[in-house]
Coordinates of C-alpha atoms and ligand atoms in Angstrom, one line a residue:
Chain H
T1347 CA 2.4 4.6 -11.5
I1348 CA 5.1 4.1 -8.4
Y1349 CA 8.9 3.3 -9.3
V1350 CA 10.9 0.7 -7.7
I1351 CA 14.1 0.4 -7.6
T1352 CA 16.0 -2.2 -6.2
P1353 CA 19.4 -2.9 -6.0
T1354 CA 20.8 -5.9 -6.0
Y1355 CA 24.0 -8.4 -5.7
A1356 CA 24.8 -12.0 -6.7
R1357 CA 24.4 -14.0 -3.1
L1358 CA 23.3 -17.6 -2.4
V1359 CA 19.5 -16.4 -1.7
Q1360 CA 19.6 -13.3 -4.2
K1361 CA 17.0 -15.8 -6.4
A1362 CA 14.8 -16.5 -2.9
E1363 CA 15.3 -13.2 -2.4
L1364 CA 13.9 -12.0 -5.8
T1365 CA 11.4 -15.2 -5.7
R1366 CA 9.6 -13.3 -2.6
L1367 CA 10.3 -9.5 -4.0
A1368 CA 8.2 -10.0 -7.3
Q1369 CA 5.4 -11.5 -5.7
T1370 CA 4.5 -9.1 -3.4
F1371 CA 4.6 -6.3 -6.7
L1372 CA 2.9 -9.0 -9.1
H1373 CA -0.2 -7.3 -6.5
V1374 CA 0.3 -4.2 -6.7
P1375 CA -1.5 -2.1 -9.7
Q1376 CA 1.0 0.3 -12.0
L1377 CA 3.8 -0.2 -10.8
Q1378 CA 7.4 -0.5 -13.3
W1379 CA 10.2 -2.9 -11.5
I1380 CA 13.8 -0.9 -12.4
I1381 CA 16.2 -3.9 -10.7
V1382 CA 20.2 -2.7 -10.8
E1383 CA 22.4 -5.4 -10.7
D1384 CA 25.4 -4.4 -8.2
S1385 CA 28.0 -6.2 -11.4
P1386 CA 30.2 -5.2 -14.9
H1387 CA 27.3 -7.2 -16.6
K1388 CA 23.5 -7.8 -16.5
T1389 CA 24.0 -11.6 -14.9
P1390 CA 21.7 -14.7 -16.3
L1391 CA 20.2 -15.5 -13.5
V1392 CA 18.4 -12.3 -13.0
T1393 CA 17.9 -11.8 -17.1
A1394 CA 15.7 -14.9 -16.6
F1395 CA 14.0 -14.3 -13.6
L1396 CA 12.8 -11.1 -14.5
A1397 CA 11.5 -12.3 -18.1
S1398 CA 9.5 -14.9 -16.4
S1399 CA 8.2 -12.3 -13.7
G1400 CA 5.2 -11.3 -15.0
L1401 CA 6.1 -7.4 -13.7
A1402 CA 6.7 -4.3 -15.8
Y1403 CA 10.5 -3.7 -15.4
T1404 CA 13.4 -2.3 -16.3
H1405 CA 17.0 -3.9 -15.6
L1406 CA 19.4 -2.2 -15.3
H1407 CA 23.6 -2.7 -13.9
T1408 CA 26.4 -1.0 -12.5
P1409 CA 29.3 -2.5 -10.2
T1410 CA 30.0 -0.8 -7.5
P1411 CA 33.4 0.8 -7.2
R1412 CA 36.0 -1.7 -5.4
D1413 CA 37.0 0.7 -2.9
R1414 CA 33.7 0.9 -2.1
K1415 CA 32.3 -2.7 -1.9
L1416 CA 32.0 -4.6 1.7
Q1417 CA 34.8 -6.8 1.5
E1418 CA 33.7 -10.5 3.3
G1419 CA 34.1 -9.7 6.4
D1420 CA 33.6 -6.4 6.4
P1421 CA 30.1 -5.5 9.3
S1422 CA 27.8 -4.6 7.0
W1423 CA 27.6 -1.0 7.3
L1424 CA 31.3 -0.2 6.7
K1425 CA 30.3 1.0 3.6
P1426 CA 26.6 2.2 2.2
R1427 CA 25.3 -0.6 -0.2
G1428 CA 23.3 0.2 -3.2
A1429 CA 24.4 4.4 -3.0
E1430 CA 25.8 3.1 -7.2
Q1431 CA 22.7 1.1 -8.2
R1432 CA 20.1 3.5 -6.6
N1433 CA 21.5 6.4 -8.8
E1434 CA 21.5 4.3 -12.1
G1435 CA 18.3 4.0 -11.7
L1436 CA 17.8 7.5 -11.0
R1437 CA 19.5 8.3 -13.5
W1438 CA 17.5 6.0 -16.2
L1439 CA 14.8 7.5 -14.9
R1440 CA 15.5 11.3 -15.6
E1441 CA 17.3 10.0 -19.2
D1442 CA 14.3 8.0 -20.3
R1443 CA 12.1 11.5 -19.7
R1444 CA 14.6 13.9 -21.4
G1445 CA 12.4 16.0 -24.5
Q1446 CA 9.4 14.5 -23.2
T1447 CA 6.5 17.1 -22.5
G1448 CA 3.6 16.9 -21.1
A1449 CA 3.1 17.4 -17.4
E1450 CA 1.9 13.4 -17.3
T1451 CA 6.2 12.3 -18.2
Q1452 CA 6.3 13.9 -14.3
L1453 CA 3.8 11.9 -12.7
G1454 CA 4.5 9.0 -10.2
V1455 CA 6.4 7.9 -7.6
V1456 CA 9.9 6.7 -6.8
Y1457 CA 10.7 4.3 -4.0
F1458 CA 13.8 2.9 -3.1
A1459 CA 13.0 -0.5 -2.5
D1460 CA 16.1 -2.7 -1.3
D1461 CA 15.8 -7.2 -2.0
D1462 CA 15.8 -8.2 1.4
N1463 CA 12.6 -6.1 3.9
T1464 CA 9.9 -7.1 3.5
Y1465 CA 6.9 -4.8 1.8
S1466 CA 2.6 -5.0 2.7
L1467 CA 0.7 -4.3 0.0
Q1468 CA -0.8 -1.3 2.2
L1469 CA 2.4 0.7 1.8
F1470 CA 1.8 1.0 -1.7
D1471 CA -1.8 2.3 -1.3
E1472 CA -0.1 5.2 1.2
M1473 CA 2.5 6.1 -1.3
R1474 CA 0.7 6.3 -4.3
D1475 CA -0.6 10.4 -3.2
T1476 CA 2.7 11.5 -2.9
Q1477 CA 3.4 14.9 -3.7
R1478 CA 6.6 16.1 -3.2
V1479 CA 8.6 13.5 -0.3
S1480 CA 6.0 10.5 2.2
V1481 CA 7.3 9.2 5.2
W1482 CA 6.4 6.7 7.8
P1483 CA 7.8 4.1 10.5
V1484 CA 9.6 1.5 9.2
G1485 CA 10.2 -2.0 11.3
L1486 CA 13.2 -4.0 12.8
V1487 CA 15.8 -1.6 11.5
G1488 CA 18.6 0.5 13.6
G1489 CA 18.7 -1.7 16.5
M1490 CA 14.9 -0.9 17.2
R1491 CA 11.6 -2.2 16.9
Y1492 CA 11.3 0.7 14.9
E1493 CA 12.1 4.0 13.9
R1494 CA 9.6 6.6 12.9
P1495 CA 9.1 10.3 12.0
V1496 CA 7.0 11.3 14.9
V1497 CA 4.2 13.5 13.8
E1498 CA 2.4 16.7 15.7
G1499 CA -0.8 18.5 14.1
G1500 CA -0.3 16.6 10.4
K1501 CA 3.6 17.5 11.2
V1502 CA 6.5 15.7 11.0
V1503 CA 8.3 17.5 14.5
R1504 CA 11.1 15.1 14.9
F1505 CA 12.1 11.5 14.6
H1506 CA 12.1 8.2 17.1
T1507 CA 15.4 6.8 16.0
G1508 CA 18.0 5.3 18.2
W1509 CA 20.8 7.1 17.0
R1510 CA 21.5 10.1 16.2
P1511 CA 18.3 12.3 15.8
S1512 CA 19.8 15.8 15.1
R1513 CA 20.8 13.6 11.1
P1514 CA 18.7 15.5 8.2
F1515 CA 16.7 12.7 7.8
P1516 CA 17.4 10.3 10.2
L1517 CA 15.4 7.7 8.0
D1518 CA 16.0 4.2 6.3
M1519 CA 15.9 3.6 2.6
A1520 CA 12.8 1.8 3.6
G1521 CA 10.5 4.9 5.4
F1522 CA 10.5 7.2 2.1
A1523 CA 9.3 7.8 -0.8
V1524 CA 9.6 11.2 -4.1
S1525 CA 7.6 12.3 -6.1
L1526 CA 9.0 11.6 -10.3
K1527 CA 8.4 14.9 -10.6
L1528 CA 10.8 16.3 -7.9
V1529 CA 13.5 14.0 -9.2
I1530 CA 13.3 15.2 -12.7
V1531 CA 13.7 19.0 -11.4
N1532 CA 16.0 18.3 -9.1
Q1533 CA 18.1 16.6 -11.6
D1534 CA 21.9 16.5 -9.5
A1535 CA 19.4 15.1 -6.1
C1536 CA 21.2 11.0 -5.6
F1537 CA 23.2 9.0 -3.1
D1538 CA 26.5 10.3 -2.0
G1539 CA 28.5 7.1 -1.6
D1540 CA 30.8 8.3 0.4
A1541 CA 28.3 9.8 3.0
P1542 CA 28.8 8.9 6.5
M1543 CA 27.0 5.2 8.0
G1544 CA 24.4 6.5 8.5
F1545 CA 23.8 10.3 6.0
L1546 CA 23.0 7.7 2.8
E1547 CA 19.6 8.6 3.2
S1548 CA 20.0 12.6 4.1
S1549 CA 23.2 13.1 0.7
F1550 CA 19.4 12.3 -1.2
L1551 CA 17.0 14.4 0.9
Q1552 CA 18.7 16.8 1.9
G1553 CA 18.7 19.1 -1.5
L1554 CA 14.8 17.6 -2.1
V1555 CA 12.4 19.0 0.4
T1556 CA 12.9 20.3 4.2
M1557 CA 11.4 18.5 7.6
D1558 CA 8.6 21.1 7.4
E1559 CA 6.7 19.6 4.3
L1560 CA 7.5 16.1 5.1
E1561 CA 3.9 14.3 4.1
P1562 CA 3.9 11.8 7.0
K1563 CA 1.5 8.4 5.9
A1564 CA 0.5 5.0 7.9
D1565 CA -2.0 7.0 10.1
N1566 CA 0.1 9.3 10.8
C1567 CA 3.3 7.6 11.3
T1568 CA 1.8 5.1 13.8
K1569 CA 1.6 1.8 11.7
V1570 CA 4.2 -0.4 10.8
L1571 CA 4.4 -1.3 6.6
V1572 CA 7.4 -2.2 5.9
W1573 CA 9.4 -4.0 7.7
H1574 CA 13.1 -4.1 7.6
T1575 CA 14.5 -8.4 7.6
R1576 CA 17.4 -9.3 6.7
T1577 CA 18.1 -12.9 6.0
E1578 CA 20.8 -15.6 6.6
K1579 CA 23.7 -16.1 5.1
P1580 CA 23.5 -20.0 4.3
K1581 CA 25.4 -22.0 5.9
M1582 CA 27.5 -24.1 3.0
K1583 CA 29.8 -26.7 4.5
R1584 CA 28.6 -30.0 3.8
E1585 CA 28.1 -28.9 0.7
E1586 CA 32.1 -28.3 0.9
A1587 CA 32.7 -31.1 2.3
L1588 CA 31.0 -33.2 -0.8
Q1589 CA 32.7 -31.3 -2.9
K1590 CA 36.1 -32.1 -2.4
Q1591 CA 35.0 -36.1 -3.0
G1592 CA 33.4 -34.7 -6.3
L1593 CA 29.9 -35.5 -5.0
G1594 CA 28.8 -31.6 -5.0
S1595 CA 25.3 -30.1 -5.9
D1596 CA 24.9 -29.9 -10.2
T1597 CA 26.5 -26.4 -10.6
T1598 CA 24.2 -26.2 -13.2
V1599 CA 20.9 -26.3 -11.6
E1600 CA 19.4 -22.8 -10.2
V1601 CA 19.3 -21.5 -7.3
Chain Q
T1000 CA -7.0 -27.7 -2.5
I1001 CA -4.1 -27.9 -1.3
Y1002 CA -4.0 -27.6 2.8
V1003 CA -1.2 -25.5 3.5
I1004 CA -0.2 -26.0 7.8
T1005 CA 2.1 -24.1 8.5
P1006 CA 3.1 -23.8 12.5
T1007 CA 4.3 -19.9 13.4
Y1008 CA 5.9 -18.6 16.9
A1009 CA 5.7 -15.4 18.1
R1010 CA 8.6 -13.5 18.2
L1011 CA 9.9 -10.3 16.0
V1012 CA 10.2 -10.7 13.0
Q1013 CA 6.4 -13.3 13.0
K1014 CA 4.3 -10.4 11.3
A1015 CA 6.6 -9.3 8.4
E1016 CA 7.0 -13.4 7.7
L1017 CA 3.3 -13.8 8.3
T1018 CA 2.6 -10.8 5.1
R1019 CA 5.3 -12.2 2.6
L1020 CA 3.7 -15.8 3.1
A1021 CA 0.1 -14.4 2.6
Q1022 CA 1.0 -12.6 -0.1
T1023 CA 2.1 -15.5 -2.4
F1024 CA -0.6 -17.8 -1.1
L1025 CA -2.6 -15.3 -2.5
H1026 CA -1.6 -15.6 -5.1
V1027 CA -2.8 -19.2 -5.8
P1028 CA -5.8 -21.0 -6.6
Q1029 CA -7.8 -23.2 -4.0
L1030 CA -5.3 -22.9 -0.8
Q1031 CA -6.5 -23.0 2.4
W1032 CA -3.9 -21.7 4.9
I1033 CA -3.6 -23.7 7.8
I1034 CA -1.7 -22.1 10.5
V1035 CA -0.8 -23.7 13.8
E1036 CA 0.3 -21.1 16.4
D1037 CA 3.1 -22.4 18.4
S1038 CA 1.1 -21.5 22.4
P1039 CA -1.6 -22.0 24.5
H1040 CA -4.1 -19.4 23.0
K1041 CA -4.2 -17.5 19.8
T1042 CA -2.6 -14.1 20.3
P1043 CA -4.3 -11.2 19.0
L1044 CA -1.7 -10.4 16.7
V1045 CA -1.8 -13.7 14.6
T1046 CA -5.8 -13.6 14.8
A1047 CA -6.0 -10.0 13.2
F1048 CA -3.4 -10.5 10.7
L1049 CA -5.5 -14.3 9.4
A1050 CA -8.7 -11.8 9.3
S1051 CA -7.4 -9.0 6.6
S1052 CA -5.5 -11.7 5.3
G1053 CA -7.7 -11.9 1.9
L1054 CA -6.6 -16.0 2.5
A1055 CA -9.3 -18.9 3.4
Y1056 CA -7.9 -20.2 6.9
T1057 CA -8.6 -22.2 10.0
H1058 CA -6.5 -20.8 13.1
L1059 CA -5.6 -23.2 15.7
H1060 CA -2.8 -23.4 18.4
T1061 CA -1.0 -25.7 20.5
P1062 CA 1.9 -25.4 22.8
T1063 CA 5.0 -26.8 22.9
P1064 CA 5.6 -29.1 25.7
R1065 CA 8.5 -27.0 27.7
D1066 CA 10.8 -31.0 27.8
R1067 CA 10.4 -30.0 24.4
K1068 CA 10.8 -26.3 23.5
L1069 CA 13.8 -25.2 21.9
Q1070 CA 15.6 -22.4 24.7
E1071 CA 17.0 -19.0 23.7
G1072 CA 21.0 -20.0 23.4
D1073 CA 20.3 -23.7 22.4
P1074 CA 20.9 -24.5 18.8
S1075 CA 18.5 -24.9 16.5
W1076 CA 19.0 -27.8 15.3
L1077 CA 19.0 -29.8 19.1
K1078 CA 15.3 -29.9 18.6
P1079 CA 12.9 -30.7 16.4
R1080 CA 10.8 -27.3 15.5
G1081 CA 6.7 -27.2 15.3
A1082 CA 6.2 -31.1 15.5
E1083 CA 3.3 -30.7 17.6
Q1084 CA 1.7 -28.0 15.8
R1085 CA 1.8 -29.9 12.5
N1086 CA -0.4 -32.9 14.2
E1087 CA -2.3 -29.9 15.3
G1088 CA -3.1 -29.8 12.2
L1089 CA -3.2 -33.3 11.2
R1090 CA -5.7 -33.6 13.7
W1091 CA -8.0 -30.3 12.4
L1092 CA -8.1 -32.2 8.8
R1093 CA -9.0 -35.6 9.7
E1094 CA -11.8 -34.4 12.4
D1095 CA -13.3 -31.5 9.8
R1096 CA -13.7 -34.9 7.3
R1097 CA -15.0 -37.3 10.0
G1098 CA -18.4 -38.6 9.2
Q1099 CA -18.3 -36.9 5.9
T1100 CA -18.8 -39.3 2.8
G1101 CA -18.3 -39.2 -0.7
A1102 CA -14.7 -39.5 -2.9
E1103 CA -14.3 -35.1 -3.2
T1104 CA -14.4 -34.9 1.2
Q1105 CA -10.7 -36.7 0.3
L1106 CA -9.7 -34.5 -2.0
G1107 CA -6.9 -32.4 -1.6
V1108 CA -3.0 -32.5 -1.4
V1109 CA -1.5 -31.2 2.4
Y1110 CA 1.8 -29.6 2.3
F1111 CA 3.9 -28.1 5.6
A1112 CA 5.4 -24.4 5.1
D1113 CA 7.1 -23.1 7.3
D1114 CA 7.0 -19.7 7.9
D1115 CA 10.5 -18.5 6.8
N1116 CA 11.0 -20.3 3.9
T1117 CA 11.2 -18.6 0.4
Y1118 CA 8.3 -20.8 -2.5
S1119 CA 7.8 -20.3 -6.0
L1120 CA 4.2 -20.1 -7.1
Q1121 CA 4.8 -22.8 -9.9
L1122 CA 5.7 -25.0 -6.6
F1123 CA 2.2 -25.4 -6.0
D1124 CA 1.1 -26.5 -9.6
E1125 CA 3.7 -29.1 -9.2
M1126 CA 1.9 -30.9 -6.1
R1127 CA -1.7 -29.7 -7.6
D1128 CA -1.9 -33.2 -9.0
T1129 CA -0.4 -35.4 -5.4
Q1130 CA -1.4 -39.1 -5.8
R1131 CA 0.0 -40.1 -2.5
V1132 CA 3.8 -38.0 -2.4
S1133 CA 5.6 -35.6 -4.2
V1134 CA 9.2 -35.1 -4.4
W1135 CA 11.3 -31.8 -5.2
P1136 CA 14.4 -30.3 -4.8
V1137 CA 14.7 -28.1 -1.7
G1138 CA 17.2 -25.2 -2.0
L1139 CA 19.3 -23.7 0.8
V1140 CA 19.2 -26.5 2.6
G1141 CA 21.1 -29.3 5.1
G1142 CA 24.4 -26.8 4.7
M1143 CA 24.1 -27.4 0.7
R1144 CA 23.3 -25.2 -2.4
Y1145 CA 20.0 -27.9 -2.5
E1146 CA 18.7 -31.7 -1.4
R1147 CA 16.9 -33.3 -3.7
P1148 CA 15.8 -37.0 -4.6
V1149 CA 17.4 -38.2 -7.4
V1150 CA 15.2 -39.6 -10.4
E1151 CA 16.4 -42.6 -13.1
G1152 CA 13.4 -43.9 -15.4
G1153 CA 10.8 -41.5 -13.3
K1154 CA 11.3 -43.7 -10.5
V1155 CA 13.4 -41.4 -7.0
V1156 CA 16.3 -44.0 -6.5
R1157 CA 18.0 -42.4 -3.9
F1158 CA 19.0 -38.7 -2.3
H1159 CA 21.2 -36.5 -2.9
T1160 CA 22.0 -34.7 0.4
G1161 CA 25.2 -33.6 2.8
W1162 CA 24.0 -35.8 6.0
R1163 CA 22.8 -39.7 6.4
P1164 CA 21.7 -41.0 2.8
S1165 CA 20.4 -44.0 4.5
R1166 CA 17.4 -42.3 6.6
P1167 CA 14.7 -43.6 5.1
F1168 CA 13.3 -40.3 3.6
P1169 CA 16.1 -37.6 3.7
L1170 CA 14.2 -35.0 2.9
D1171 CA 13.3 -31.9 4.0
M1172 CA 9.6 -30.7 5.2
A1173 CA 9.8 -28.3 2.5
G1174 CA 10.2 -31.3 0.1
F1175 CA 7.7 -33.1 0.0
A1176 CA 3.4 -33.1 -0.1
V1177 CA 0.9 -35.9 0.5
S1178 CA -1.9 -36.0 -0.6
L1179 CA -5.3 -35.6 1.5
K1180 CA -6.8 -39.2 1.1
L1181 CA -3.3 -41.1 2.4
V1182 CA -3.7 -38.3 5.2
I1183 CA -7.9 -39.5 6.7
V1184 CA -6.5 -43.4 5.5
N1185 CA -3.7 -43.0 7.2
Q1186 CA -5.0 -41.5 10.8
D1187 CA -1.9 -42.0 13.1
A1188 CA 0.5 -41.2 10.7
C1189 CA 1.5 -37.9 12.6
F1190 CA 5.2 -35.9 13.4
D1191 CA 7.4 -37.8 16.2
G1192 CA 9.0 -34.9 18.2
D1193 CA 10.9 -37.3 20.3
A1194 CA 12.4 -38.4 16.3
P1195 CA 16.7 -37.6 16.2
M1196 CA 17.8 -34.8 14.9
G1197 CA 17.3 -34.8 10.9
F1198 CA 14.2 -37.8 11.5
L1199 CA 11.4 -35.5 11.5
E1200 CA 10.5 -35.9 8.0
S1201 CA 11.0 -39.6 8.2
S1202 CA 8.7 -40.3 11.7
F1203 CA 5.6 -39.2 9.8
L1204 CA 5.8 -40.6 6.0
Q1205 CA 7.7 -44.0 6.9
G1206 CA 3.8 -45.7 7.5
L1207 CA 2.8 -43.5 4.2
V1208 CA 4.7 -43.9 1.4
T1209 CA 8.3 -46.5 -0.5
M1210 CA 10.5 -44.8 -1.8
D1211 CA 8.8 -46.2 -5.3
E1212 CA 5.7 -44.7 -4.4
L1213 CA 7.7 -41.9 -4.7
E1214 CA 6.5 -39.3 -7.3
P1215 CA 9.1 -37.4 -8.7
K1216 CA 7.8 -33.0 -9.5
A1217 CA 10.0 -30.2 -10.9
D1218 CA 11.4 -31.5 -13.6
N1219 CA 12.1 -34.9 -12.3
C1220 CA 13.8 -33.2 -9.3
T1221 CA 15.9 -30.9 -11.7
K1222 CA 14.6 -27.6 -10.6
V1223 CA 15.1 -25.7 -7.1
L1224 CA 11.7 -24.3 -6.6
V1225 CA 11.6 -23.8 -3.5
W1226 CA 14.0 -22.1 -0.1
H1227 CA 14.5 -22.7 3.2
T1228 CA 16.0 -19.1 4.2
R1229 CA 15.8 -18.6 7.1
T1230 CA 15.8 -14.8 8.9
E1231 CA 17.9 -13.1 11.1
K1232 CA 16.8 -12.2 14.6
P1233 CA 17.2 -8.5 14.4
K1234 CA 19.2 -6.5 17.2
M1235 CA 17.5 -4.6 19.5
K1236 CA 20.3 -3.0 21.4
R1237 CA 19.2 0.3 21.1
E1238 CA 16.0 -0.3 21.6
E1239 CA 17.1 -1.3 24.9
A1240 CA 19.1 1.2 25.9
L1241 CA 16.6 3.6 25.1
Q1242 CA 13.7 2.0 27.3
K1243 CA 16.3 2.3 30.1
Q1244 CA 15.9 5.6 29.4
G1245 CA 11.9 5.3 29.2
L1246 CA 12.5 6.7 25.7
G1247 CA 11.5 3.0 24.2
S1248 CA 9.0 2.8 21.3
D1249 CA 5.5 2.7 22.0
T1250 CA 4.9 -0.6 22.6
T1251 CA 0.6 -0.8 22.2
V1252 CA 2.2 0.1 18.2
E1253 CA 2.2 -3.2 16.3
V1254 CA 5.9 -4.4 14.5
Ligands
UDP1157 O1 27.6 -5.1 -2.5 C1 26.2 -5.2 -2.6 C2 25.2 -5.5 -1.2 C3 24.3 -5.0 -0.8 N1 23.6 -4.7 -2.2 C4 22.0 -4.2 -2.4 O2 22.5 -3.4 -1.6 C5 20.9 -3.4 -0.9 C6 20.8 -2.9 1.0 O3 21.7 -4.1 1.3 P1 21.6 -4.9 2.1 O4 20.5 -5.3 2.7 O5 22.6 -6.5 2.6 O6 22.1 -3.8 3.7 P2 21.3 -3.6 5.0 O7 20.1 -4.7 5.1 O8 22.3 -4.3 5.7 O9 20.9 -2.5 5.4 C7 19.8 -5.0 -0.7 O10 18.9 -4.5 -1.7 C8 21.1 -5.3 -1.7 O11 21.0 -6.3 -3.1 C9 24.5 -4.5 -3.2 O12 23.6 -4.4 -4.5 N2 25.9 -4.4 -3.5
UDP1158 O1 10.0 -23.1 18.6 C1 9.2 -22.6 18.1 C2 9.9 -22.3 16.7 C3 9.7 -22.4 15.3 N1 7.9 -23.1 15.1 C4 7.9 -23.1 13.7 O2 8.0 -24.2 13.0 C5 8.8 -23.9 11.9 C6 10.1 -24.0 11.3 O3 11.2 -23.2 12.2 P1 11.9 -22.8 12.3 O4 12.2 -22.2 10.4 O5 12.9 -22.0 13.5 O6 13.1 -24.1 12.0 P2 14.9 -24.2 10.9 O7 13.9 -22.7 9.5 O8 16.1 -23.7 11.9 O9 14.2 -25.5 10.6 C7 8.8 -22.6 11.5 O10 7.4 -22.6 10.8 C8 8.4 -21.8 12.5 O11 7.9 -20.9 13.2 C9 7.8 -23.2 16.5 O12 6.2 -23.3 16.1 N2 7.7 -23.0 17.3
MN1159 MN1 18.7 -5.4 3.9
MN1160 MN1 13.2 -22.3 9.1

């Protein structure tokens, strides 16, 4: 089983993003979607969406503490986004397996899929046989056409990135998967929401694996199978003008 | 069959957009994708992508004339986008059926799907039995939460839109489908690339249908099943800096 952990938060494009993500996952056999809302409660929109999605899912929630939350107007890179939610997903996975015995309860792969990226179906085939940590290129990330591990003789020897290649693991969240076993054995591995910019992935991977042990996928990291797309925030100028006249869109219509 | 006509053009996010669009269409039975590149030739990227997509498709191309093409820095609303490409799709549909007889050659529905929008699967169920022209709401468009036809007694009586509701058909491209028969019978109906801003859809629909004849779908136009999402243009600052040092991403790696 591939356990996909997705942080998500309420905004105008949320349902659209979840819609196309669910359509991707519906093509993938043996996938469980662990969706974690950045919210003090489960929202009706996500609850209803998941119930009619046709996917196997687990619906969690945890709010990002106020001081760690990006505020309106902050540049998006200022604070890590989704760290607490990914940790909540990890907590649930470990908890769910606690007390279960037998090797098969540790079989599986964990992948962190943000709700706005674009995932090819081939990506899931590539990650399925991850032994410890598998890695591959990510398109359109970090101000680059792609970032990727550089592979020589079947091993990752360095990283192609536009920024601080000396970071322990200069990988985007979308660029690796971890075996469930490794997650369970390393009970304390988690994302450090206070990590400096660009070090969030490293804070999790550092205790789990060494560069030498990384398993390169996607043809020795030569194929881009996932893209760090971002969706524009829709402008609501006309809506606001109409609302002032009492002619705004019906707020009971879910968008 | 639902014939989906999609204009598309080369840019950094193109393959990502086509990837998620294809994943949507793979869920829809009896769909043929008519993809029309805004290009003087078929590109290798789109050609290879379609060949491995698993979809039934027709690959066309036609370049937008220079004077009609949006230039770098132009606001996106300045000129209509994709008009020539949609017309090329219509031309092919009519040509393909020329000389064929029998009512079944005119069976089908034509939908214009931009490559960056988000489509629910239910949308395709709704449009499948279009008699002439069916309509429904579009989310996140025109500076509004949604635009939609307003339905009273089963008929469209006006339009909820933030701008010039008096246009003949103040509908977004994603908000209607047309029966193939109507397209074939009205041989000259096409999109007017010189139409003033906001009148492109009207230029096509005007000759085909009256407001009175519109068929409201999606629960009398109360459900949003398609979203006018837009994808951010990725920044390439680090890529450009590295390129100057001869350390840019490998240009033979397709993104
Ligand atoms: O306040 C926030 C902002 C983002 N996210 C989620 O965290 C992930 C990464 O956020 P985003 O895509 O905005 O980051 P970027 O694209 O800038 O890396 C996504 O799944 C978001 O839905 C979240 O849970 N709370
Ligand atoms: O020069 C261009 C710009 C856009 N398009 C296509 O035309 C459609 C509408 O363009 P876009 O989504 O940029 O328009 P908007 O979202 O601003 O309405 C999309 O399928 C694009 O791929 C095109 O063929 N050539
Ligand atoms: Mn993102
Ligand atoms: Mn668009």
